[in-house]
mmCIF file of C-alpha atoms in Angstrom:
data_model
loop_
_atom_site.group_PDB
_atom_site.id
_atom_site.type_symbol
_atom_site.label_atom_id
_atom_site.label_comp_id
_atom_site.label_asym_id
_atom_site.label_seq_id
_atom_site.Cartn_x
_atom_site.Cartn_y
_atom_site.Cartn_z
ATOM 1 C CA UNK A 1 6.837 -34.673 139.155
ATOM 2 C CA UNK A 2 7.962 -35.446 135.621
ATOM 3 C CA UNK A 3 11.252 -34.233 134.800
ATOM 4 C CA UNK A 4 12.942 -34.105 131.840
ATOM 5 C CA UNK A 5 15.203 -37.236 130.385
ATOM 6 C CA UNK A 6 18.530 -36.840 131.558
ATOM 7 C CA UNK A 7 21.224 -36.563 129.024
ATOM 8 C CA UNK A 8 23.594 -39.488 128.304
ATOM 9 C CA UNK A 9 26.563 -39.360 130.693
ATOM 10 C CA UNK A 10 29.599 -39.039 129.094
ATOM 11 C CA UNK A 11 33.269 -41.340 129.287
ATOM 12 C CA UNK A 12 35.615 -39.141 130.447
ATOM 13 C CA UNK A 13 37.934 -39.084 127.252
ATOM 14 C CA UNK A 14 34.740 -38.049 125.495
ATOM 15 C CA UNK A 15 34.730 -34.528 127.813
ATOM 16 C CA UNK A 16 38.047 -33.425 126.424
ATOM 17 C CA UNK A 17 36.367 -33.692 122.193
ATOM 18 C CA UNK A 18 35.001 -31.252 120.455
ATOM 19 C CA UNK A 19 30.467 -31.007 120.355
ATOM 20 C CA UNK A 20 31.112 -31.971 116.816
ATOM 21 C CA UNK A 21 32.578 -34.984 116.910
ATOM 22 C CA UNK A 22 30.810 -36.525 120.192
ATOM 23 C CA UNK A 23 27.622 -35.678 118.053
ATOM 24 C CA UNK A 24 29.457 -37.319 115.070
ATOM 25 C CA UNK A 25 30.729 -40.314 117.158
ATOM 26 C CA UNK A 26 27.296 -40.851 118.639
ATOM 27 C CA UNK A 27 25.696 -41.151 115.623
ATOM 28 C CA UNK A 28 27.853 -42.891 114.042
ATOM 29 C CA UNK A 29 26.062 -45.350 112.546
ATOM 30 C CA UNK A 30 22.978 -43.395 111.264
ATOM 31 C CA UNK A 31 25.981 -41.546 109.148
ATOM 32 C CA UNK A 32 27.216 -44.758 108.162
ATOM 33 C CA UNK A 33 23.279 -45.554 107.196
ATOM 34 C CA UNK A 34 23.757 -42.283 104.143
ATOM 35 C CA UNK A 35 26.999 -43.172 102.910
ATOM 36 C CA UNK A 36 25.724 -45.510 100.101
ATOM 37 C CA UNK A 37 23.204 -42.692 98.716
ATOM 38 C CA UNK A 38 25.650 -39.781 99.004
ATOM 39 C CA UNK A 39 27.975 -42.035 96.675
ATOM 40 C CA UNK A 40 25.162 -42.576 94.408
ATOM 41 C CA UNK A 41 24.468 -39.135 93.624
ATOM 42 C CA UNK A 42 28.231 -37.601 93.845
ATOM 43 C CA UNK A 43 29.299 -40.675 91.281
ATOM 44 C CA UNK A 44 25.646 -40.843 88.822
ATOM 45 C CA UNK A 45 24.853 -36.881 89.384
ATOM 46 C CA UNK A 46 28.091 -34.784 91.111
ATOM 47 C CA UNK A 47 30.333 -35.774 89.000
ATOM 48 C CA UNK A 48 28.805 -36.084 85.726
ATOM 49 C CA UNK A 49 27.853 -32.521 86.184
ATOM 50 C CA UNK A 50 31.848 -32.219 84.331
ATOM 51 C CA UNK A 51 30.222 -32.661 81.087
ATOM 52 C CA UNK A 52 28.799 -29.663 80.930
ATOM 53 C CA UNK A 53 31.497 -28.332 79.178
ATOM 54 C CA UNK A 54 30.804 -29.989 75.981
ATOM 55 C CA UNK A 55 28.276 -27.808 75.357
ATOM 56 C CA UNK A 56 30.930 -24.916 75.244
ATOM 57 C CA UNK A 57 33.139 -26.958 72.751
ATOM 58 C CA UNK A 58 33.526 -28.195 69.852
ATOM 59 C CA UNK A 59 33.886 -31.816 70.566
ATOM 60 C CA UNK A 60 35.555 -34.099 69.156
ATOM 61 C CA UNK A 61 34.685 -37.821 70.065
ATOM 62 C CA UNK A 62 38.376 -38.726 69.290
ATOM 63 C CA UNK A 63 40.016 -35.723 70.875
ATOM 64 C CA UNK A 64 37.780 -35.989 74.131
ATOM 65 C CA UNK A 65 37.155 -33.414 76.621
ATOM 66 C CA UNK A 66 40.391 -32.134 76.940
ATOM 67 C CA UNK A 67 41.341 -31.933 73.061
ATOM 68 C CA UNK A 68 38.296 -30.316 71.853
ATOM 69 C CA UNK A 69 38.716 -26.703 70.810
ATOM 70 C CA UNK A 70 36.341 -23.916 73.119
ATOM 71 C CA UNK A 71 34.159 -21.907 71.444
ATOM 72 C CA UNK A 72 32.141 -19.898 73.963
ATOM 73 C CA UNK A 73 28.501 -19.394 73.802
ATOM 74 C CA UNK A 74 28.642 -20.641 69.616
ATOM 75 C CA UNK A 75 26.624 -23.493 70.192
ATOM 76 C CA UNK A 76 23.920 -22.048 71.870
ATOM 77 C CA UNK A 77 23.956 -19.452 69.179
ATOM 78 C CA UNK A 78 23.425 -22.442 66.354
ATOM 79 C CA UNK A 79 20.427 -23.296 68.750
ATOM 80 C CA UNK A 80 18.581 -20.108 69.041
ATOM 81 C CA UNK A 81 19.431 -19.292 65.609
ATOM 82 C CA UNK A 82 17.604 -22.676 63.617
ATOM 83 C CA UNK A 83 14.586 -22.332 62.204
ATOM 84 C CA UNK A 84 13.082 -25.791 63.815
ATOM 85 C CA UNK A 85 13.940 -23.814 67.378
ATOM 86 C CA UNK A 86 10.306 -22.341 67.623
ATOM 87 C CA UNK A 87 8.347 -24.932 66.441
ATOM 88 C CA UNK A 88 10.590 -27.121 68.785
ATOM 89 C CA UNK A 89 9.925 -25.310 71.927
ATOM 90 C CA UNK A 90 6.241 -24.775 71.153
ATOM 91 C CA UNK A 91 5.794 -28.203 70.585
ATOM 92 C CA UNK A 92 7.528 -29.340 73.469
ATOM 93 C CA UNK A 93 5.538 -26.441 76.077
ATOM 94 C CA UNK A 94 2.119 -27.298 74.507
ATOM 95 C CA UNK A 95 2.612 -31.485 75.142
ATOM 96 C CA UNK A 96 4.470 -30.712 78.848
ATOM 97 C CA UNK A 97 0.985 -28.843 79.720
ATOM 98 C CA UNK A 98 -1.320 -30.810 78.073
ATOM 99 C CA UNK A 99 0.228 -33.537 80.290
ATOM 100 C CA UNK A 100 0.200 -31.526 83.695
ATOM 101 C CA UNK A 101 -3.179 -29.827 82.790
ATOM 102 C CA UNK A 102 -4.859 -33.148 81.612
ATOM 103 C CA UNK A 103 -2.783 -36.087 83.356
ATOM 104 C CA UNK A 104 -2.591 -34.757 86.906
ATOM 105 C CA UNK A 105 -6.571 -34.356 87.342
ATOM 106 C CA UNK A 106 -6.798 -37.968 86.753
ATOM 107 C CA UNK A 107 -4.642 -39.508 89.031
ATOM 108 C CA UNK A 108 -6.638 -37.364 91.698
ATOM 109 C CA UNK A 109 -9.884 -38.272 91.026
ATOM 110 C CA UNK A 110 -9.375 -42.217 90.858
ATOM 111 C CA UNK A 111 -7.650 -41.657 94.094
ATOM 112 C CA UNK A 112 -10.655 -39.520 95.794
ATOM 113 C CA UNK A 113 -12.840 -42.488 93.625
ATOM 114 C CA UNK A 114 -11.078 -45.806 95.691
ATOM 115 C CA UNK A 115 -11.118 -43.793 98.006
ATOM 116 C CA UNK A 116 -14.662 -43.841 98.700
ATOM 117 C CA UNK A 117 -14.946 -47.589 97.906
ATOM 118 C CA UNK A 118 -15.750 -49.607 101.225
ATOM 119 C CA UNK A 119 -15.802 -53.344 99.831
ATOM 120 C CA UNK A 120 -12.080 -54.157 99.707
ATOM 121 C CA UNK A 121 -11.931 -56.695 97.308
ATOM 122 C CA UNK A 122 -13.732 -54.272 94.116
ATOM 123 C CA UNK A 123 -11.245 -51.432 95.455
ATOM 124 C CA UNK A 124 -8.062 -53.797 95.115
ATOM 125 C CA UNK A 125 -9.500 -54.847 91.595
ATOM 126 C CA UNK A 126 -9.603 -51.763 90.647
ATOM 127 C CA UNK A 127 -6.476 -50.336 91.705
ATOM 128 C CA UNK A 128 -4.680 -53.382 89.896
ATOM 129 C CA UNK A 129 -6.817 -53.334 86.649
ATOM 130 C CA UNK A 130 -5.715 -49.426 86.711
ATOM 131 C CA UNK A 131 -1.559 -50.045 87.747
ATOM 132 C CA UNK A 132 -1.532 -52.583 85.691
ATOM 133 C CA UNK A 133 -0.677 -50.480 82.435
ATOM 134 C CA UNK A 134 2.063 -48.585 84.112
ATOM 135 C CA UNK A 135 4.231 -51.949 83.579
ATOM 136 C CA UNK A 136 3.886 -51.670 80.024
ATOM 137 C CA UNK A 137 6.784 -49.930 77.963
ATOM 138 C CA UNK A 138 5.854 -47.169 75.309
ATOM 139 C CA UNK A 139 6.994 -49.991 72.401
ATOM 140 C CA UNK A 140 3.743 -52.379 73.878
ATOM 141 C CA UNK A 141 1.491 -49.210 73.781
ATOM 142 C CA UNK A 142 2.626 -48.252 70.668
ATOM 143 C CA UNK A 143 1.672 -51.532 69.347
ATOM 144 C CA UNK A 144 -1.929 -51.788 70.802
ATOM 145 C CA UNK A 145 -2.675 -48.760 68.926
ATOM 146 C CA UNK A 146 -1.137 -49.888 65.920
ATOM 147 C CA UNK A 147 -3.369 -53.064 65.714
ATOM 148 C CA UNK A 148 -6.216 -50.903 66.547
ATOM 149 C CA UNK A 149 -5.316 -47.471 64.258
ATOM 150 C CA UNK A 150 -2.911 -48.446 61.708
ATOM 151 C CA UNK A 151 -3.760 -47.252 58.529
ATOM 152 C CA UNK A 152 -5.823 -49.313 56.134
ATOM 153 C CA UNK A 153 -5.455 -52.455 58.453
ATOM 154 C CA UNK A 154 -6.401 -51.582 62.333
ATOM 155 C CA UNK A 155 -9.060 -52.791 63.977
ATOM 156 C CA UNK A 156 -10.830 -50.040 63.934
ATOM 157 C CA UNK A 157 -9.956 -48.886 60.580
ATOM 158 C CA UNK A 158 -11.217 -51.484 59.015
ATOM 159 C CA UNK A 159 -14.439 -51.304 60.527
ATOM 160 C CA UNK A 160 -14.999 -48.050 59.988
ATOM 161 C CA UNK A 161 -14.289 -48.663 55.904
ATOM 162 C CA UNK A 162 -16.589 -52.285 56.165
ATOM 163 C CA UNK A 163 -19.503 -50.184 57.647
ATOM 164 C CA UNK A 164 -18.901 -47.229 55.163
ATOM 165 C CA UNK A 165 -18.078 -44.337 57.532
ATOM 166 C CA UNK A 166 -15.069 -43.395 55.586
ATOM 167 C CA UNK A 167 -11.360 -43.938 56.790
ATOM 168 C CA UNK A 168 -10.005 -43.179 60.507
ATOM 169 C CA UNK A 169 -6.357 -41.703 60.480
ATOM 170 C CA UNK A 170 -5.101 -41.261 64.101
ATOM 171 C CA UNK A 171 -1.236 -42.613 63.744
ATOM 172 C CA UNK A 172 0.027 -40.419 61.318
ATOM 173 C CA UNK A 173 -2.514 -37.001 61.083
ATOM 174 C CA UNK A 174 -1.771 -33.811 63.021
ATOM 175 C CA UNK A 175 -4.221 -32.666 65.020
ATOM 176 C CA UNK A 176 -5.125 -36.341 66.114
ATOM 177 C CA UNK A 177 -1.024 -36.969 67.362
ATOM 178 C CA UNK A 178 -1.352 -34.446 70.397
ATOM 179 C CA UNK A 179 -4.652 -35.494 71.510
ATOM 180 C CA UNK A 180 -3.509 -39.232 71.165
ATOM 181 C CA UNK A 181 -0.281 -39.009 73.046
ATOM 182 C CA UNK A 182 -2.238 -37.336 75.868
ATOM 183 C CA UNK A 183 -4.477 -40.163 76.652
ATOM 184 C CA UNK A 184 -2.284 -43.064 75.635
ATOM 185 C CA UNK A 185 -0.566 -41.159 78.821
ATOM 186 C CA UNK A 186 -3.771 -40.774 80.966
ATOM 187 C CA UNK A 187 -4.341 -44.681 80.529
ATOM 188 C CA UNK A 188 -0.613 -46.201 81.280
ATOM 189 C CA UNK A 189 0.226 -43.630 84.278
ATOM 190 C CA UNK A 190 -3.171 -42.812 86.032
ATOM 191 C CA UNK A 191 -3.229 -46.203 88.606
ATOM 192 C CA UNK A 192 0.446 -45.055 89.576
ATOM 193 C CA UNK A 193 -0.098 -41.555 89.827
ATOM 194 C CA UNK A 194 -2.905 -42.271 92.291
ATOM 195 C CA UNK A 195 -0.844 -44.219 94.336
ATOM 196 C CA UNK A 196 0.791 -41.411 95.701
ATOM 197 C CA UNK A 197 -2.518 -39.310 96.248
ATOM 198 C CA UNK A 198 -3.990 -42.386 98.141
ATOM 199 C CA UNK A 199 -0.908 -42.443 100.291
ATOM 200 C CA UNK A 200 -1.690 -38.743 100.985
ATOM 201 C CA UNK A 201 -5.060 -39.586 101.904
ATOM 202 C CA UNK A 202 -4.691 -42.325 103.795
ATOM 203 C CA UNK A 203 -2.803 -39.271 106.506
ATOM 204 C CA UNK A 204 -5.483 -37.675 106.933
ATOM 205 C CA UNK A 205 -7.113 -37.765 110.404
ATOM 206 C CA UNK A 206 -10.055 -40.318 110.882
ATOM 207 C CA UNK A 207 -11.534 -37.832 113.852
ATOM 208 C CA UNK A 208 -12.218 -35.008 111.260
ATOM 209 C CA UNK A 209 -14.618 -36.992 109.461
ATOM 210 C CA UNK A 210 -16.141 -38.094 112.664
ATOM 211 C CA UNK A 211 -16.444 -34.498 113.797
ATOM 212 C CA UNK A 212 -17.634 -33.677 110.292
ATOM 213 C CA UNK A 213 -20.772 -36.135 110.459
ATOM 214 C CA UNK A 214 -21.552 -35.382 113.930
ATOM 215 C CA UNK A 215 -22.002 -31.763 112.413
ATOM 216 C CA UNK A 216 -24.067 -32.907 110.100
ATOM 217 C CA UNK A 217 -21.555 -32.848 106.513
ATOM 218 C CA UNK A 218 -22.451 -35.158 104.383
ATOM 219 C CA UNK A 219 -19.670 -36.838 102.077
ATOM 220 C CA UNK A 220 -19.291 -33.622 99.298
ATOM 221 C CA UNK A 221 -18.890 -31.513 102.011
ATOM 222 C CA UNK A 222 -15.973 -33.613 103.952
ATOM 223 C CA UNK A 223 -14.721 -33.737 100.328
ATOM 224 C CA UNK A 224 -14.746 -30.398 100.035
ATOM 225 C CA UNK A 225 -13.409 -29.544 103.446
ATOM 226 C CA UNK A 226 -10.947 -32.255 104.366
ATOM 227 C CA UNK A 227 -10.109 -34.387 101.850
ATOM 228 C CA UNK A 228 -8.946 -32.072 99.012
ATOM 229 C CA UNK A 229 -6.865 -29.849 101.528
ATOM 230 C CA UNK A 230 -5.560 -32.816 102.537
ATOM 231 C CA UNK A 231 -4.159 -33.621 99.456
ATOM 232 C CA UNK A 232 -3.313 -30.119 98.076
ATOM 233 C CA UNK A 233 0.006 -30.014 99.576
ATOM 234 C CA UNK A 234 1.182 -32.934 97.226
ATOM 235 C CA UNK A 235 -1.256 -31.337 94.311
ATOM 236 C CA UNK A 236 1.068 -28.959 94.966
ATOM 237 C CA UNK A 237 4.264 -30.925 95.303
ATOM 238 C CA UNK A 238 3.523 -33.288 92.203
ATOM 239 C CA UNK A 239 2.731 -29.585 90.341
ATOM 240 C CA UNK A 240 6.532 -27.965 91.466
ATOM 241 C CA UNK A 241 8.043 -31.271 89.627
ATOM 242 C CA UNK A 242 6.390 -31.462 86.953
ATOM 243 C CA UNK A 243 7.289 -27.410 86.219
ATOM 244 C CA UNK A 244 11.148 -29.106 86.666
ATOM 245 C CA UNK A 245 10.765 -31.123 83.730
ATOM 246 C CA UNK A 246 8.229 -28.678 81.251
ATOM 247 C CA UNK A 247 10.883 -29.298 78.243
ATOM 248 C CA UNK A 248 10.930 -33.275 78.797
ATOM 249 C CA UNK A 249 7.941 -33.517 77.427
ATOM 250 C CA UNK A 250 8.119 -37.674 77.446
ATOM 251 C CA UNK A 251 10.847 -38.360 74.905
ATOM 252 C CA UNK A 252 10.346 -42.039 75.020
ATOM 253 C CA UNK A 253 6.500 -42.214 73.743
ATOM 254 C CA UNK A 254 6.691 -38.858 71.400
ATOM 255 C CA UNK A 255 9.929 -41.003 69.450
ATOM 256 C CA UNK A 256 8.130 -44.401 69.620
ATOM 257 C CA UNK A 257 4.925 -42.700 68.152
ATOM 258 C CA UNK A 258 6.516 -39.885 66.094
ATOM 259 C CA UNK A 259 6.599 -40.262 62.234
ATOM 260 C CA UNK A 260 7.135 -37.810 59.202
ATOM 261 C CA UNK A 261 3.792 -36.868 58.620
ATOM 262 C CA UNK A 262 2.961 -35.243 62.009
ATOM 263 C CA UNK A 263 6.696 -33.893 62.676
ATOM 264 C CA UNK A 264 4.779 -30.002 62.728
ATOM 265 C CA UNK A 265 3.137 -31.300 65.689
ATOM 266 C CA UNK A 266 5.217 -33.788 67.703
ATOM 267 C CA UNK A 267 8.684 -32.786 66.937
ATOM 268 C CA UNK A 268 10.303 -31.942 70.404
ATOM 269 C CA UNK A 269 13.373 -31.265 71.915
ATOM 270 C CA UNK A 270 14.690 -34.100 73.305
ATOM 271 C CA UNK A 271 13.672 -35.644 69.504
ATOM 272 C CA UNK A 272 15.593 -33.278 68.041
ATOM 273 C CA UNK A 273 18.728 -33.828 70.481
ATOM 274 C CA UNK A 274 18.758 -37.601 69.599
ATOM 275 C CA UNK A 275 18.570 -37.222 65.987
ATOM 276 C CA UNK A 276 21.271 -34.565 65.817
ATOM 277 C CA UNK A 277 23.541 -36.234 68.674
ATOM 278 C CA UNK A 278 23.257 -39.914 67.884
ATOM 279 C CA UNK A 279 22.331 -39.636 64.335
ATOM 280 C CA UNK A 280 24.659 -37.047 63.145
ATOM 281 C CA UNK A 281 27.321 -37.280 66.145
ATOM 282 C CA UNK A 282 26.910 -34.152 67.212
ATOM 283 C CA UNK A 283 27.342 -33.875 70.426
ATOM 284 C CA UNK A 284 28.126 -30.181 71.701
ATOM 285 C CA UNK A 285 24.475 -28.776 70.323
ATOM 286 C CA UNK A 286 22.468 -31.099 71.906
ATOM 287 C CA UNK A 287 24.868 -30.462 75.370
ATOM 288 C CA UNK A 288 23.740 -26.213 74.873
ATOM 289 C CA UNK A 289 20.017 -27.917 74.387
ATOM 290 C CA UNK A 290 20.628 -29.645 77.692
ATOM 291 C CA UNK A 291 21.941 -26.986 79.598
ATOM 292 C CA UNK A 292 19.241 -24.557 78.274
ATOM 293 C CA UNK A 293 16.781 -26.624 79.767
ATOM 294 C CA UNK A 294 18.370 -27.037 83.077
ATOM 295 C CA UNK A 295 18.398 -23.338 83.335
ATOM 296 C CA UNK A 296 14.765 -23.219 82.726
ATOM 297 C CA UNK A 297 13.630 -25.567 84.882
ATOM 298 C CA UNK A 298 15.858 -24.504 87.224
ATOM 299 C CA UNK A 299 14.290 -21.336 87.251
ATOM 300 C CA UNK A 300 10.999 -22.699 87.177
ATOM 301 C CA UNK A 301 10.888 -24.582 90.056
ATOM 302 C CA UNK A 302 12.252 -21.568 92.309
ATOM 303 C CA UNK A 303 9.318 -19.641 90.847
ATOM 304 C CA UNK A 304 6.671 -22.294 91.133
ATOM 305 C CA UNK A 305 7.777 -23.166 94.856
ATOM 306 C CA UNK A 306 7.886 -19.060 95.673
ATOM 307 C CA UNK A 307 4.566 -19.197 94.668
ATOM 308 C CA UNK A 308 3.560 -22.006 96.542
ATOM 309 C CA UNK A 309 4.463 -20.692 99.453
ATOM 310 C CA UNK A 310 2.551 -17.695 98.780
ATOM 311 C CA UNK A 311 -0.270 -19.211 98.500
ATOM 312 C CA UNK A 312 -0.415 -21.055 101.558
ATOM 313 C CA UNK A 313 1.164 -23.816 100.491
ATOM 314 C CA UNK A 314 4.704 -25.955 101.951
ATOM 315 C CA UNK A 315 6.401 -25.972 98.751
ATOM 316 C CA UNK A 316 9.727 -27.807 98.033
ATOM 317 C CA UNK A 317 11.540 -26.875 100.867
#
């Protein structure tokens, strides 16, 4: 009969130490393995974490931390208090949805799309012609659009005015900004955000398709029954993150595209920070901002990942 593996034998000086640190000793160098990304994240996350107490302060670039005078919960007062607060925060909420309501569906349909592809060489065309935007920065999008939408000279500006259809504004009029950031988004980030639902896919188990077909399902049914519960645990997953981040709301393409005529509409948080930090030097306002939203998504992900599990799902942990 089979038995079970026998456990290691030990030296006899190793008898006499502590479970611990024979466990410690024998693993030695899978410990060793983690030093290098515990140091990352005590040195560029741990201790960092310090600077929190700017936003208590009133700081003083020349005094430093430990010169500048406390003054309690005053700055978060100044924040709550503005008048550019709401319009801030419901500027920031509406863009982080549009972008988890309208960017995530994407990425999982081109994935469930190549997935389906069978001749290799179209499916790695298309993945690439798809990625290939994700290696653009925000300043090279910006630009395309400019050429195409800038007033009185674009592309498509001017075509519209040759063929007498009137003029086009998209860069600089409100209700086209929102809408525009959104799928300038959808086009750079789908091909990478279907990367990770193709990875998911490609887990799933060969033999339940085979035991789907020999039941007779054709392909919307194993869709329906095995791929997209496949996948909903990272739906999930991808969903919990994205919560994390709701008052992000991309800082890097809302300031490259942002201007003064559509500041109702795209002025957001992390826009305001910069301008008031950098611009103005203030730096213990935009340190409340940044706390504030650490709270919130704090608290947002434990709610989102409660839920989760609810629901049937895995969750975060």
């Amino acid at each position: 009969m089979r038995g079970t593996a026998p456990a290691p034998a030990l030296m006899p000086g190793e008898r006499m130490k502590p479970k611990w640190m024979r466990t410690f000793w024998r693993y030695r160098w899978l410990y060793l393995f983690m030093v290098p990304g515990i140091a990352y994240y005590i040195i560029f996350h741990y201790i960092p974490m310090f600077g929190l107490v700017v936003a208590f302060q009133n700081y003083n670039l020349m005094e430093g931390i430990f010169g500048s005078p406390w003054v309690g919960l005053d700055n978060f007062r100044t924040v709550f208090s503005s008048p550019d607060f709401p319009v801030l925060i419901k500027n920031t909420l509406l863009l982080s949805f549009y972008r988890i309501i309208f960017n995530m569906l994407p990425d999982l349909v081109l994935a469930l799309m190549l997935n389906e592809i069978r001749v290799r060489w179209f499916k790695k065309t298309i993945q690439t012609l798809t990625y290939g935007p994700h290696f653009l920065s925000w300043i090279i999008v910006y630009g395309i659009m400019f050429s195409f939408f800038a007033p009185g000279s674009g592309l498509v500006t001017t075509f519209f005015r040759d063929m007498g259809w009137g003029s086009i504004d998209v860069l600089t009029n409100s209700e086209w900004f929102r809408p525009m950031l959104v799928l300038t988004d959808i086009w750079k980030s789908t091909g990478y955000g279907a990367i990770i639902y193709l990875a998911a896919l490609a887990g799933i188990n060969n033999e339940l398709y085979e035991s789907a077909s020999m039941d007779g399902a054709g392909r919307w049914r194993q869709l329906w029954h095995i791929t997209l519960p496949g996948v909903r645990d990272v739906f999930i997953l991808l969903v919990i993150l994205r919560l994390g981040s709701i008052l992000d709301a991309g800082f890097e393409q809302v300031y490259i595209f942002l201007n003064v005529r559509v500041y109702d509409v795209g002025d957001i948080l992390d826009t305001w920070i910069f301008r008031r930090g950098i611009e103005q030097m203030d730096f213990s306002v935009p340190a409340a901002v940044g706390v504030f939203k650490s709270i919130i998504g704090f608290v947002l992900v434990l709610g989102a990942n409660k839920l989760a599990k609810r629901f049937g799902g895995s969750g975060i942990w």
